[in-house]
Coordinates of N, CA and C in Angstrom, one line a residue:
X12 N -63.3 34.5 -11.2 CA -63.0 33.1 -11.0 C -62.4 32.5 -12.2
X13 N -61.3 31.9 -12.2 CA -60.7 31.3 -13.3 C -61.5 30.0 -13.8
X14 N -61.5 29.8 -15.1 CA -62.2 28.7 -15.6 C -61.5 27.3 -15.3
X15 N -62.3 26.3 -14.9 CA -61.7 25.0 -14.6 C -61.1 24.4 -15.8
X16 N -59.9 23.8 -15.7 CA -59.3 23.2 -16.9 C -60.2 22.0 -17.4
X17 N -60.2 21.8 -18.6 CA -61.0 20.7 -19.2 C -60.4 19.3 -18.8
X18 N -61.2 18.4 -18.5 CA -60.7 17.0 -18.1 C -60.0 16.4 -19.3
X19 N -58.9 15.7 -19.1 CA -58.3 15.0 -20.2 C -59.3 14.0 -20.8
X20 N -59.3 13.7 -22.0 CA -60.3 12.9 -22.7 C -60.4 11.5 -22.1
X21 N -59.2 10.9 -21.8 CA -59.3 9.5 -21.2 C -59.8 9.5 -19.8
X22 N -59.6 10.5 -19.0 CA -60.1 10.6 -17.7 C -61.7 10.8 -17.7
X23 N -62.1 11.7 -18.6 CA -63.5 11.9 -18.8 C -64.2 10.6 -19.2
X24 N -63.6 9.8 -20.1 CA -64.1 8.6 -20.5 C -64.3 7.6 -19.4
X25 N -63.2 7.4 -18.6 CA -63.2 6.4 -17.5 C -64.3 6.7 -16.5
X26 N -64.5 8.0 -16.2 CA -65.4 8.4 -15.2 C -66.8 8.7 -15.7
X27 N -67.1 8.3 -17.0 CA -68.4 8.5 -17.6 C -68.8 9.9 -17.8
X28 N -67.9 10.8 -18.0 CA -68.2 12.3 -18.1 C -68.0 12.8 -19.5
X29 N -67.8 11.9 -20.4 CA -67.7 12.4 -21.8 C -69.1 12.5 -22.4
X30 N -69.3 13.6 -23.1 CA -70.6 13.8 -23.8 C -70.7 12.9 -25.0
X31 N -71.8 12.2 -25.1 CA -72.1 11.3 -26.3 C -73.1 12.1 -27.2
X32 N -72.8 12.0 -28.5 CA -73.7 12.7 -29.4 C -75.1 12.2 -29.2
X33 N -76.0 13.2 -29.3 CA -77.5 12.9 -29.1 C -78.2 12.6 -30.4
X34 N -77.5 12.8 -31.6 CA -78.1 12.6 -32.8 C -78.3 11.1 -33.1
X35 N -79.4 10.8 -33.9 CA -79.7 9.5 -34.2 C -80.5 8.7 -33.2
X36 N -80.7 7.4 -33.4 CA -81.5 6.7 -32.4 C -80.8 6.5 -31.1
X37 N -81.5 6.1 -30.1 CA -81.0 5.9 -28.8 C -80.0 4.7 -28.8
X38 N -78.7 4.9 -28.4 CA -77.7 3.9 -28.5 C -78.1 2.6 -27.7
X39 N -77.8 1.5 -28.3 CA -78.1 0.2 -27.7 C -77.0 -0.3 -26.9
X40 N -75.8 0.4 -27.0 CA -74.6 0.0 -26.2 C -74.2 1.0 -25.2
X41 N -73.4 0.6 -24.3 CA -72.8 1.6 -23.3 C -71.3 1.3 -23.3
X42 N -70.6 2.3 -22.7 CA -69.2 2.1 -22.5 C -68.9 0.9 -21.7
X43 N -69.7 0.6 -20.7 CA -69.5 -0.6 -19.8 C -69.7 -1.8 -20.6
X44 N -70.7 -1.9 -21.5 CA -70.9 -3.1 -22.3 C -69.7 -3.4 -23.2
X45 N -69.2 -2.3 -23.8 CA -68.0 -2.5 -24.7 C -66.8 -2.9 -23.9
X46 N -66.6 -2.3 -22.7 CA -65.4 -2.7 -21.9 C -65.5 -4.1 -21.5
X47 N -66.6 -4.5 -21.0 CA -66.8 -5.9 -20.5 C -66.5 -6.9 -21.7
X48 N -67.0 -6.6 -22.8 CA -66.8 -7.5 -24.0 C -65.4 -7.6 -24.3
X49 N -64.7 -6.5 -24.3 CA -63.2 -6.5 -24.6 C -62.4 -7.3 -23.6
X50 N -62.8 -7.2 -22.3 CA -62.1 -7.9 -21.3 C -62.4 -9.4 -21.5
X51 N -63.6 -9.8 -21.8 CA -63.9 -11.2 -22.0 C -63.1 -11.8 -23.2
X52 N -63.0 -11.0 -24.2 CA -62.3 -11.4 -25.4 C -60.8 -11.5 -25.1
X53 N -60.2 -10.6 -24.3 CA -58.8 -10.7 -23.9 C -58.6 -11.9 -23.0
X54 N -59.5 -12.2 -22.1 CA -59.4 -13.3 -21.2 C -59.4 -14.6 -22.0
X55 N -60.2 -14.7 -23.1 CA -60.3 -15.9 -23.8 C -59.2 -16.1 -24.8
X56 N -58.7 -15.0 -25.5 CA -57.8 -15.1 -26.6 C -56.5 -14.3 -26.5
X57 N -56.4 -13.5 -25.4 CA -55.2 -12.7 -25.3 C -55.4 -11.3 -25.8
X58 N -54.6 -10.4 -25.3 CA -54.7 -8.9 -25.6 C -54.6 -8.7 -27.1
X59 N -53.8 -9.5 -27.8 CA -53.6 -9.2 -29.3 C -54.9 -9.5 -30.1
X60 N -55.8 -10.2 -29.5 CA -57.0 -10.5 -30.2 C -58.0 -9.3 -30.1
X61 N -57.8 -8.4 -29.2 CA -58.7 -7.3 -29.0 C -58.6 -6.2 -30.1
X62 N -59.7 -6.0 -30.8 CA -59.8 -4.9 -31.8 C -61.2 -4.4 -31.7
X63 N -61.4 -3.2 -32.3 CA -62.8 -2.7 -32.3 C -63.7 -3.6 -33.1
X64 N -63.2 -4.1 -34.2 CA -64.1 -5.0 -35.0 C -64.4 -6.3 -34.2
X65 N -63.4 -6.9 -33.5 CA -63.7 -8.2 -32.8 C -64.7 -7.9 -31.6
X66 N -64.5 -6.8 -31.0 CA -65.4 -6.5 -29.9 C -66.8 -6.2 -30.4
X67 N -66.9 -5.5 -31.5 CA -68.2 -5.3 -32.1 C -68.9 -6.6 -32.5
X68 N -68.1 -7.5 -33.1 CA -68.6 -8.8 -33.4 C -69.2 -9.6 -32.2
X69 N -68.4 -9.5 -31.1 CA -68.8 -10.2 -29.9 C -70.1 -9.6 -29.4
X70 N -70.3 -8.3 -29.6 CA -71.6 -7.7 -29.1 C -72.7 -7.7 -30.1
X71 N -72.4 -8.2 -31.3 CA -73.5 -8.3 -32.3 C -73.8 -6.9 -32.8
X72 N -72.9 -6.0 -32.9 CA -73.1 -4.7 -33.4 C -72.0 -4.4 -34.5
X73 N -72.3 -3.3 -35.1 CA -71.3 -2.8 -36.1 C -70.1 -2.1 -35.4
X74 N -69.0 -2.1 -36.1 CA -67.9 -1.4 -35.5 C -68.2 0.1 -35.3
X75 N -68.9 0.7 -36.2 CA -69.3 2.1 -36.1 C -70.1 2.4 -34.9
X76 N -70.9 1.4 -34.4 CA -71.7 1.6 -33.2 C -70.8 1.8 -32.0
X77 N -69.6 1.1 -32.0 CA -68.7 1.2 -30.9 C -68.0 2.6 -30.9
X78 N -67.7 3.1 -32.1 CA -67.0 4.4 -32.2 C -67.8 5.5 -31.7
X79 N -69.1 5.3 -31.5 CA -70.0 6.4 -31.0 C -69.6 6.6 -29.5
X80 N -69.1 5.6 -28.8 CA -68.7 5.7 -27.4 C -67.2 5.7 -27.2
X81 N -66.5 4.9 -27.9 CA -65.0 4.7 -27.7 C -64.4 5.0 -29.1
X82 N -63.5 6.0 -29.1 CA -63.0 6.5 -30.4 C -61.8 5.7 -31.0
X83 N -61.2 4.8 -30.2 CA -60.0 4.1 -30.7 C -59.7 2.9 -29.8
X84 N -58.9 2.0 -30.3 CA -58.4 0.9 -29.5 C -57.6 1.4 -28.3
X85 N -56.9 2.5 -28.5 CA -56.1 3.0 -27.4 C -57.0 3.4 -26.2
X86 N -58.1 4.0 -26.6 CA -59.1 4.4 -25.5 C -59.7 3.1 -24.9
X87 N -59.9 2.1 -25.7 CA -60.5 0.9 -25.2 C -59.5 0.2 -24.2
X88 N -58.2 0.3 -24.5 CA -57.2 -0.3 -23.6 C -57.2 0.5 -22.2
X89 N -57.4 1.8 -22.3 CA -57.4 2.6 -21.1 C -58.6 2.1 -20.2
X90 N -59.8 1.9 -20.8 CA -60.9 1.5 -20.1 C -60.7 0.1 -19.5
X91 N -60.1 -0.8 -20.3 CA -59.8 -2.2 -19.8 C -58.9 -2.1 -18.6
X92 N -57.9 -1.3 -18.7 CA -56.9 -1.2 -17.6 C -57.5 -0.8 -16.3
X93 N -58.6 0.0 -16.3 CA -59.2 0.3 -15.0 C -60.3 -0.7 -14.6
X94 N -61.1 -1.1 -15.6 CA -62.2 -2.0 -15.3 C -61.8 -3.3 -14.8
X95 N -60.7 -3.8 -15.3 CA -60.2 -5.2 -15.0 C -59.8 -5.3 -13.5
X96 N -59.4 -4.2 -12.9 CA -58.9 -4.3 -11.5 C -60.1 -4.5 -10.6
X97 N -61.3 -4.0 -10.9 CA -62.4 -4.0 -10.0 C -62.1 -3.2 -8.7
X98 N -62.9 -3.2 -7.7 CA -62.6 -2.4 -6.5 C -61.9 -3.2 -5.5
X99 N -61.0 -2.6 -4.7 CA -60.3 -3.4 -3.7 C -61.2 -3.8 -2.5
X100 N -60.8 -4.9 -1.9 CA -61.5 -5.3 -0.7 C -61.1 -4.4 0.4
X101 N -62.0 -4.1 1.4 CA -61.6 -3.2 2.5 C -60.4 -3.8 3.3
X102 N -59.6 -3.0 3.8 CA -58.4 -3.4 4.6 C -59.0 -4.1 5.9
X103 N -58.3 -5.2 6.4 CA -58.8 -5.8 7.6 C -58.9 -4.9 8.7
X104 N -60.0 -4.9 9.5 CA -60.3 -4.1 10.6 C -59.2 -4.2 11.6
X105 N -58.7 -3.1 12.1 CA -57.7 -3.1 13.2 C -56.3 -3.4 12.7
X106 N -56.0 -3.6 11.4 CA -54.7 -3.9 10.9 C -53.8 -2.7 11.0
X107 N -52.5 -2.9 11.3 CA -51.6 -1.8 11.3 C -51.1 -1.6 9.9
X108 N -50.2 -0.6 9.7 CA -49.9 -0.2 8.3 C -49.2 -1.3 7.6
X109 N -48.4 -2.1 8.3 CA -47.7 -3.1 7.5 C -48.6 -4.2 7.1
X110 N -49.5 -4.7 8.0 CA -50.5 -5.7 7.6 C -51.4 -5.2 6.5
X111 N -51.8 -3.9 6.6 CA -52.6 -3.3 5.6 C -52.0 -3.3 4.2
X112 N -50.7 -2.8 4.1 CA -50.0 -2.8 2.8 C -49.7 -4.2 2.3
X113 N -49.5 -5.1 3.2 CA -49.3 -6.5 2.7 C -50.6 -7.0 2.1
X114 N -51.7 -6.8 2.8 CA -53.0 -7.2 2.3 C -53.3 -6.5 0.9
X115 N -52.9 -5.3 0.9 CA -53.2 -4.5 -0.4 C -52.4 -5.0 -1.5
X116 N -51.1 -5.3 -1.3 CA -50.2 -5.7 -2.4 C -50.6 -7.1 -2.9
X117 N -51.0 -8.0 -2.0 CA -51.4 -9.3 -2.4 C -52.8 -9.2 -3.1
X118 N -53.6 -8.2 -2.7 CA -54.9 -8.0 -3.4 C -54.7 -7.6 -4.8
X119 N -53.7 -6.7 -5.1 CA -53.4 -6.2 -6.4 C -53.0 -7.4 -7.3
X120 N -52.1 -8.3 -6.7 CA -51.6 -9.4 -7.4 C -52.7 -10.4 -7.8
X121 N -53.6 -10.6 -6.8 CA -54.7 -11.5 -7.1 C -55.6 -10.9 -8.2
X122 N -55.9 -9.6 -8.1 CA -56.8 -9.0 -9.1 C -56.2 -9.1 -10.5
X123 N -54.9 -8.8 -10.6 CA -54.3 -8.8 -11.9 C -54.1 -10.2 -12.5
X124 N -53.9 -11.2 -11.6 CA -53.7 -12.5 -12.1 C -55.0 -13.1 -12.7
X125 N -56.1 -12.5 -12.5 CA -57.3 -13.0 -13.1 C -57.3 -12.7 -14.6
X126 N -56.4 -11.8 -15.0 CA -56.3 -11.4 -16.4 C -54.9 -11.5 -16.9
X127 N -54.5 -12.6 -17.5 CA -53.1 -12.8 -17.8 C -52.5 -11.7 -18.8
X128 N -53.4 -11.1 -19.5 CA -53.1 -10.1 -20.5 C -52.7 -8.7 -19.9
X129 N -53.1 -8.5 -18.6 CA -53.0 -7.2 -18.0 C -51.6 -6.7 -18.0
X130 N -50.6 -7.6 -17.9 CA -49.2 -7.1 -17.8 C -48.7 -6.6 -19.2
X131 N -49.5 -6.8 -20.2 CA -49.1 -6.3 -21.6 C -49.7 -4.9 -21.9
X132 N -50.5 -4.4 -21.0 CA -51.1 -3.1 -21.2 C -50.0 -2.0 -21.1
X133 N -50.0 -1.0 -21.9 CA -49.0 0.1 -21.8 C -49.4 0.9 -20.6
X134 N -48.4 1.4 -19.9 CA -48.6 2.4 -18.8 C -48.1 3.7 -19.3
X135 N -49.1 4.6 -19.4 CA -48.8 5.9 -20.0 C -49.0 7.1 -19.1
X136 N -49.3 6.8 -17.8 CA -49.5 7.9 -16.9 C -49.9 7.4 -15.5
X137 N -50.0 8.3 -14.5 CA -50.4 7.9 -13.2 C -51.8 7.5 -13.1
X138 N -52.2 6.8 -12.0 CA -53.6 6.3 -11.9 C -54.6 7.4 -12.0
X139 N -55.7 7.2 -12.8 CA -56.7 8.3 -12.9 C -58.1 7.7 -13.0
X140 N -58.3 6.4 -13.2 CA -59.6 5.8 -13.3 C -60.2 5.6 -12.0
X141 N -61.5 5.3 -11.9 CA -62.2 5.1 -10.6 C -61.7 3.9 -9.8
X142 N -61.4 2.8 -10.5 CA -60.9 1.6 -9.8 C -59.5 1.8 -9.4
X143 N -58.7 2.3 -10.3 CA -57.2 2.5 -9.9 C -57.1 3.5 -8.8
X144 N -57.9 4.5 -8.8 CA -57.9 5.5 -7.7 C -58.4 4.9 -6.4
X145 N -59.3 4.0 -6.5 CA -59.8 3.3 -5.2 C -58.7 2.5 -4.6
X146 N -57.9 1.8 -5.5 CA -56.7 1.1 -4.9 C -55.7 2.0 -4.3
X147 N -55.5 3.2 -5.0 CA -54.5 4.2 -4.5 C -55.0 4.7 -3.1
X148 N -56.3 5.0 -3.0 CA -56.8 5.5 -1.8 C -56.7 4.4 -0.7
X149 N -56.9 3.1 -1.0 CA -56.8 2.1 0.0 C -55.4 2.0 0.6
X150 N -54.4 2.0 -0.3 CA -53.0 1.9 0.2 C -52.7 3.2 1.0
X151 N -53.1 4.3 0.6 CA -52.8 5.5 1.4 C -53.5 5.4 2.8
X152 N -54.7 4.8 2.8 CA -55.4 4.7 4.0 C -54.7 3.7 5.0
X153 N -54.0 2.8 4.5 CA -53.2 1.9 5.4 C -52.2 2.7 6.2
X154 N -51.7 3.8 5.7 CA -50.7 4.6 6.4 C -51.3 5.8 7.2
X155 N -52.6 5.8 7.4 CA -53.2 6.9 8.0 C -52.8 7.2 9.5
X156 N -52.4 6.2 10.2 CA -52.0 6.3 11.6 C -50.5 6.4 11.8
X157 N -49.7 6.5 10.8 CA -48.3 6.5 10.9 C -47.7 7.9 11.3
X158 N -48.5 8.9 11.2 CA -48.0 10.3 11.4 C -47.1 10.9 10.3
X159 N -47.0 10.2 9.2 CA -46.2 10.7 8.1 C -47.0 11.8 7.4
X160 N -46.2 12.6 6.7 CA -46.8 13.7 5.8 C -47.5 13.0 4.7
X161 N -48.4 13.8 4.1 CA -49.2 13.2 2.9 C -48.2 13.0 1.8
X162 N -47.2 13.8 1.6 CA -46.2 13.6 0.6 C -45.5 12.3 0.8
X163 N -45.1 12.0 2.0 CA -44.4 10.8 2.3 C -45.3 9.5 2.0
X164 N -46.5 9.6 2.4 CA -47.5 8.5 2.1 C -47.5 8.2 0.6
X165 N -47.6 9.3 -0.1 CA -47.7 9.1 -1.6 C -46.4 8.5 -2.1
X166 N -45.3 8.9 -1.6 CA -44.0 8.3 -2.1 C -43.9 6.9 -1.7
X167 N -44.4 6.5 -0.5 CA -44.3 5.1 -0.1 C -45.2 4.2 -1.0
X168 N -46.4 4.7 -1.3 CA -47.4 4.0 -2.1 C -46.9 3.9 -3.5
X169 N -46.4 4.9 -4.1 CA -45.9 4.9 -5.4 C -44.7 3.9 -5.6
X170 N -43.9 3.9 -4.5 CA -42.8 2.9 -4.5 C -43.3 1.5 -4.5
X171 N -44.3 1.2 -3.7 CA -44.9 -0.1 -3.6 C -45.6 -0.5 -4.9
X172 N -46.3 0.5 -5.5 CA -46.9 0.2 -6.8 C -45.8 -0.2 -7.8
X173 N -44.7 0.5 -7.8 CA -43.6 0.2 -8.7 C -43.1 -1.3 -8.5
X174 N -43.0 -1.7 -7.2 CA -42.5 -3.0 -6.9 C -43.6 -4.0 -7.4
X175 N -44.8 -3.8 -7.0 CA -45.9 -4.8 -7.4 C -46.1 -4.9 -8.9
X176 N -46.1 -3.8 -9.6 CA -46.3 -3.8 -11.0 C -45.1 -4.5 -11.7
X177 N -43.9 -4.2 -11.2 CA -42.7 -4.9 -11.8 C -42.7 -6.4 -11.6
X178 N -43.1 -6.8 -10.4 CA -43.2 -8.2 -10.1 C -44.3 -8.9 -11.0
X179 N -45.4 -8.2 -11.1 CA -46.5 -8.7 -12.0 C -46.0 -8.9 -13.4
X180 N -45.4 -7.9 -14.0 CA -45.0 -8.0 -15.4 C -43.9 -9.0 -15.6
X181 N -43.0 -9.1 -14.6 CA -41.9 -10.1 -14.8 C -42.4 -11.5 -14.6
X182 N -43.3 -11.7 -13.5 CA -43.7 -13.0 -13.2 C -44.7 -13.5 -14.3
X183 N -45.5 -12.7 -14.9 CA -46.4 -13.1 -16.0 C -45.6 -13.5 -17.2
X184 N -44.6 -12.7 -17.5 CA -43.8 -13.1 -18.7 C -43.0 -14.4 -18.4
X185 N -42.5 -14.6 -17.2 CA -41.8 -15.8 -16.9 C -42.8 -17.0 -16.9
X186 N -44.1 -16.7 -16.4 CA -45.0 -17.8 -16.4 C -45.4 -18.3 -17.8
X187 N -45.4 -17.3 -18.7 CA -45.7 -17.7 -20.1 C -44.5 -18.5 -20.7
X188 N -43.3 -18.1 -20.3 CA -42.1 -18.8 -20.7 C -42.0 -20.2 -20.1
X189 N -42.5 -20.3 -18.9 CA -42.5 -21.6 -18.2 C -43.5 -22.6 -18.9
X190 N -44.6 -22.0 -19.3 CA -45.6 -22.9 -19.9 C -45.1 -23.4 -21.3
X191 N -44.3 -22.5 -22.0 CA -43.9 -22.9 -23.3 C -42.6 -23.8 -23.2
X192 N -41.8 -23.6 -22.2 CA -40.5 -24.3 -22.2 C -40.1 -24.6 -20.7
X193 N -40.8 -25.5 -20.0 CA -40.4 -25.7 -18.6 C -39.0 -26.1 -18.3
X194 N -38.4 -26.8 -19.3 CA -37.1 -27.3 -19.1 C -36.1 -26.1 -18.9
X195 N -36.3 -25.0 -19.5 CA -35.5 -23.8 -19.4 C -35.4 -23.4 -17.9
X196 N -36.4 -23.7 -17.1 CA -36.4 -23.4 -15.7 C -35.9 -24.5 -14.9
X197 N -36.4 -25.7 -15.1 CA -36.0 -26.8 -14.3 C -34.5 -27.2 -14.4
X198 N -33.9 -26.8 -15.6 CA -32.5 -27.1 -15.8 C -31.6 -25.9 -15.7
X199 N -32.2 -24.8 -15.2 CA -31.5 -23.5 -15.2 C -30.1 -23.6 -14.4
X200 N -30.2 -24.2 -13.2 CA -28.9 -24.4 -12.5 C -27.9 -25.2 -13.2
X201 N -28.3 -26.3 -13.7 CA -27.4 -27.2 -14.5 C -26.8 -26.5 -15.7
X202 N -27.7 -25.7 -16.4 CA -27.2 -25.0 -17.6 C -26.1 -24.0 -17.2
X203 N -26.4 -23.2 -16.2 CA -25.5 -22.2 -15.8 C -24.1 -22.8 -15.3
X204 N -24.2 -23.9 -14.6 CA -23.0 -24.6 -14.1 C -22.0 -24.9 -15.2
X205 N -22.5 -25.1 -16.4 CA -21.7 -25.5 -17.5 C -21.0 -24.3 -18.1
X206 N -21.5 -23.1 -17.9 CA -20.9 -21.9 -18.6 C -20.3 -20.9 -17.6
X207 N -20.7 -20.9 -16.4 CA -20.2 -19.9 -15.4 C -18.8 -20.3 -14.9
X208 N -17.8 -19.4 -15.2 CA -16.4 -19.6 -14.7 C -16.3 -18.8 -13.4
X209 N -15.9 -19.5 -12.3 CA -15.8 -18.8 -11.0 C -14.8 -17.6 -11.1
X210 N -13.8 -17.7 -12.0 CA -12.8 -16.6 -12.1 C -13.4 -15.4 -12.7
X211 N -14.4 -15.6 -13.6 CA -15.1 -14.4 -14.3 C -16.3 -13.9 -13.6
X212 N -17.1 -14.9 -13.0 CA -18.3 -14.5 -12.3 C -18.3 -15.2 -10.9
X213 N -17.5 -14.7 -10.1 CA -17.3 -15.3 -8.8 C -18.5 -15.3 -7.9
X214 N -19.3 -14.2 -7.8 CA -20.5 -14.2 -7.0 C -21.5 -15.1 -7.4
X215 N -21.8 -15.2 -8.7 CA -22.8 -16.1 -9.3 C -22.3 -17.5 -9.1
X216 N -21.0 -17.8 -9.2 CA -20.5 -19.1 -9.0 C -20.8 -19.6 -7.6
X217 N -20.8 -18.7 -6.6 CA -21.1 -19.1 -5.2 C -22.6 -19.4 -5.1
X218 N -23.4 -18.7 -5.8 CA -24.9 -19.0 -5.7 C -25.1 -20.4 -6.3
X219 N -24.5 -20.7 -7.4 CA -24.6 -22.0 -8.0 C -24.1 -23.1 -7.1
X220 N -23.0 -22.9 -6.4 CA -22.4 -23.9 -5.5 C -23.3 -24.1 -4.3
X221 N -24.0 -23.1 -3.9 CA -25.0 -23.2 -2.8 C -26.2 -23.9 -3.2
X222 N -26.4 -24.2 -4.5 CA -27.6 -25.0 -4.9 C -28.9 -24.2 -5.0
X223 N -28.7 -22.8 -5.1 CA -29.9 -22.0 -5.1 C -30.9 -22.3 -6.2
X224 N -30.3 -22.6 -7.4 CA -31.1 -22.8 -8.6 C -31.4 -24.3 -8.9
X225 N -31.1 -25.1 -7.9 CA -31.3 -26.6 -8.1 C -32.8 -27.0 -7.9
X226 N -33.6 -26.2 -7.2 CA -34.9 -26.6 -6.9 C -36.0 -25.9 -7.7
X227 N -35.6 -25.3 -8.8 CA -36.6 -24.6 -9.6 C -37.5 -25.6 -10.4
X228 N -38.2 -26.4 -9.7 CA -39.1 -27.4 -10.3 C -40.6 -27.2 -10.0
X229 N -40.8 -26.1 -9.2 CA -42.2 -25.7 -8.9 C -42.3 -24.2 -9.1
X230 N -42.5 -23.7 -10.3 CA -42.3 -22.3 -10.6 C -43.3 -21.5 -9.8
X231 N -44.5 -21.9 -9.6 CA -45.5 -21.1 -8.9 C -45.1 -20.9 -7.5
X232 N -44.6 -21.9 -6.8 CA -44.2 -21.8 -5.4 C -43.0 -20.8 -5.3
X233 N -42.0 -20.9 -6.2 CA -40.9 -20.0 -6.2 C -41.3 -18.6 -6.4
X234 N -42.3 -18.4 -7.3 CA -42.8 -17.1 -7.7 C -43.4 -16.4 -6.4
X235 N -44.2 -17.2 -5.7 CA -44.9 -16.6 -4.5 C -43.9 -16.3 -3.5
X236 N -42.9 -17.1 -3.3 CA -41.9 -16.9 -2.2 C -41.1 -15.6 -2.6
X237 N -40.7 -15.5 -3.9 CA -39.9 -14.3 -4.3 C -40.7 -13.1 -4.1
X238 N -42.0 -13.1 -4.4 CA -42.8 -11.9 -4.2 C -42.9 -11.5 -2.7
X239 N -43.1 -12.5 -1.9 CA -43.2 -12.2 -0.4 C -41.9 -11.7 0.1
X240 N -40.8 -12.3 -0.3 CA -39.5 -11.9 0.1 C -39.2 -10.4 -0.2
X241 N -39.4 -10.1 -1.5 CA -39.2 -8.7 -1.9 C -40.1 -7.7 -1.3
X242 N -41.4 -8.1 -1.1 CA -42.4 -7.2 -0.4 C -41.9 -6.9 1.0
X243 N -41.5 -7.9 1.7 CA -41.1 -7.7 3.1 C -39.8 -6.9 3.2
X244 N -38.9 -7.0 2.3 CA -37.7 -6.2 2.2 C -38.1 -4.7 2.0
X245 N -39.1 -4.5 1.1 CA -39.5 -3.1 0.9 C -40.2 -2.5 2.2
X246 N -41.0 -3.3 2.8 CA -41.7 -2.9 4.0 C -40.8 -2.7 5.1
X247 N -39.7 -3.4 5.2 CA -38.7 -3.2 6.2 C -38.1 -1.8 6.0
X248 N -37.9 -1.4 4.8 CA -37.4 -0.1 4.5 C -38.4 1.0 5.0
X249 N -39.7 0.8 4.7 CA -40.7 1.7 5.1 C -40.7 1.8 6.6
X250 N -40.6 0.7 7.3 CA -40.6 0.7 8.8 C -39.5 1.5 9.3
X251 N -38.3 1.4 8.7 CA -37.1 2.2 9.1 C -37.4 3.7 8.9
X252 N -38.0 4.0 7.8 CA -38.4 5.4 7.5 C -39.4 6.0 8.5
X253 N -40.4 5.2 8.8 CA -41.4 5.6 9.8 C -40.7 5.9 11.2
X254 N -39.8 5.0 11.6 CA -39.2 5.1 12.8 C -38.3 6.4 12.9
X255 N -37.7 6.7 11.8 CA -36.8 7.9 11.8 C -37.7 9.2 11.7
X256 N -38.8 9.1 11.0 CA -39.7 10.2 10.9 C -40.4 10.6 12.3

């Protein structure tokens, strides 16, 4: 029998499967303690404030005590990216695939919005932590009665993840910009009207003439509407795929 490949270090860490040195006194910290403190610090001061030293200070421990469990800030960010999501709510009983995926997508949005810093985390690989995989499983479960192949289900969910993550990152960056300079949004239409030449940018000129950018005075409302619009467009495509399959 061939030997099982060794788990990647970050996966073993997220699943609590990494061996911790037994030398010395019994540790007073756990990986969970460190991760929670890092998340609290990021919530309060932003992701840039997170360092091993600041987390150690928050916990009342030395930085070296943290390194016994978490070897670097990069590992800490991996832990934060999984723990901050928490576990998904169960899909509504009796919901069809479309209602299930809509519920799922809005659940991801709600979970991430609790942590404004989340959109700044680097994405270095597919989901592998317990919470991220619970979300992955939930979305796949919404497609269980569609008759699609497992490969197709994964493709649909990965495409939906791409849409949701893209919207999260864009909307959070725009929200920060809106907080810093709301005039750039409320005057967007008027600003473009002064520089857009219909001969050079005819399609955009039609959008401006239709007044599409004249009502950008409630950014949060516009953001929600844009997310729902894009989500339903994506799900329309999924519906067509299911019908053809």
